[in-house]
């Protein structure tokens, strides 16, 4: 049996971001539903929506699609993005790349109407069929080259479709027709029923109206009734122009997924070692379920991957261990005979300690031997909020929220504990074990009350902030910044993403990416330009005075007898290559 000595295999495998890598990552899906009416294709937009290269409503919607998909390619490349054209006469699907959107956006209005067709806005259209088509795309995502074909729809899907389930599903409807069904009550009822069906299926529908010149979009005519059960419908008509502007100005930023990091039990009484079973879980304990969310994570450059160039596919790397004879030459390679392969269960890891090596079996390194406390949050006690200092924040805090899926009644227990902490202005101290095999950490649970805006919509959720408390050696003097450094884009990452985007979209080399970390020299010149010039002139005069003084001293030294003697000595020894320096005596 071969022994492998590794000095770092016992190190803690804690994830600094707080995200569990063992949990399956669900993919998000979004569909851009574009209403291709004749006015949407040809009419000009108002000044609030008009931007360069997007004169019509359709081009504006396609610009939003392109920018959103570019951002998705950076933030989460595995998410699904699709485009559905509504009120068209073509039943054809083929859009393997995002470059197809650019071709569509560069088409003229007459060319688009000739190729794909469009229907007038005054004509009644069954909106429920468009919503049904989007729901079908979400529920039946499978590998098929030609995608989906439905009547009066033109569908585009830009990702490779495979059989998997989607997590967060959204539909963004871009339209300039505030009453697509007209006076047909049957079509309106069917659309409302289909919208209710979408909500029950976990699909979120959002309407983004595109205003035309001399035309006002009234949300309450049709879409207000369609979305009357949405939880945040009150915030939809307030600032729709800003919503589209945010989509257009959305740059390449790495956005973390807003899903829970883990689901854990919250023990009201600490679980001791005697309460643990052989599987490492408590047998009987008073606890309720909570979910952990990661609010802040550092943005890092993505790791490079190996690709097979002819097929542009990922290369899978497999590591295998083979037996090596003691008399084998170290530079002749290893015999890859299947008989010499070492299985993973036969490997033994070791740690060098002095002149001896300590070996460990795989069962000893699985994490169970280090499981002193059950996985979860163990409540220890309470402290006043004034005892929690700002410098106790050792790392990025997490957010704790109740989870009814883990234990029924968790919301009631959680709300009771939160209300008591808010009323008495105290925070909880607990032991935190996020995953099996991790050591317990001392944390502070800081309560946070719910906040509502003017429209009675929630802007701050209620819950606990999980703050990691430091040890004595972690406490040091820090200068807290007064600004918000997380709002400054990383120039290195922006340059990296710009080069990747230019390479993928076959664009020329990107221009210089603006570096917002550099000082604003223009503003400095406007505010303190005269003072800086006066200070520089003063330094220049001082430097010139010192230069004159040094030159006068050099002349005196040059005429001293010792210096002349040294010069004569150099001239008398032409074969000498060394310089002789004589310091004058005073």
C-alpha angles and dihedrals in degrees: 000000000000121000122211118202114206122171097201105043092098094056118118113265094211116156110228093206093058093236119131112230092198093064114092113252112230119212123236122227130203131177125198106214107198120194103216101199121158091253092047090054101041113018122092123246130240121263091259092062102030114110134162111290094010109085096148133048093251093053090048091054091047090051089054090050093050095048092045093051092047089054091047090053087062103035102038117355093182095065120105121242126182142173127214122190112210124203096023130133099219124094101194133118125198124129112131096164141033089246088080089070090055090052091051092048091052092052119105120241092252093049093049092049090049096050103035104015130220138221126225118258092234092063116092115247130190101242091181090068091057091049090047091052091052091048090051091052090054096046099042106043105157140145109278127138098215096044120203128339120199134163116276093358133108111199129194126190119183103187130072105265117227135165108273139114123259125228115197110026124190139173120203112197117200111193142146096198111092092188111036095162096051115198096335107118093188093061090047093053091048091051092050092049091049091050089053089049090053092053091050089051091053096253117139118214121202125180118211109189119208111210120217129205113281090003127104120207111221110199095192094060095079115331093054088064091042093056101032092116095051112117094227100034090121090067095050102080095041104080112356092150090061090048092059091041089056090054092050094047095045106124132195103293130151104242116191118226114261096227129119118274095212145340114236139172117249108219115207088194119042112253111232128208091260089060092059122099126211090272092059096249127115115257100205123009140139104249144134132205126266136174124225120218128190111224101180130029131170117255111233135174112269117252117255118250131206116247131194100234101210094052099024090228132142117265115228114218119207123189120211132177124221132191116255122202118234092238094048118121110249094220100047096076131241126293106245094203111149088229090063096052117120116217120224093247090057095057120103121193123212140194121214111231112177110305094341135069122225113211126207131196121229091250090058091054098045092094100252093100089057095045101111096152130034118258110267142053116309116199113224106168148299137273133186115267091238089066091063107089124203092240091060090083099105097174141350111316124233131216126240121208131169120264119204092185092070097047132357115244093029093126092056094049092044094048091049092052092045094049092050092051092048094047095049095036094234135132129215126242116212145160113251125204110171101180140010113277095026120119117244118264129204110239139174121226106213113194121231125195125220119261127201131195129224091282092053090250120141115254098163121035124221118244145091128299109221106219118188109227117220130233122238094267091051094061111096138148112277133181106225112216119237094212132066106255092179089070092061113091117234105246093205093054093043091052091048093051092045091055092048091049092050091049094048096044095042093242128150120267110294121251123246110300112231112253109215092183091074119089119265098251093180092057092044090053092050095049103036105010097118094046092050092050091049091049091049091049090051091052091048092053090047091050092048091050091052089047092054091048093050092048092053091050090049091054091052091050092048092057095048116114095239092054091050090051090052091051091051090049091055092050092049093055107054094164094059115099097187122093118231116213118196120195112213116241118235 
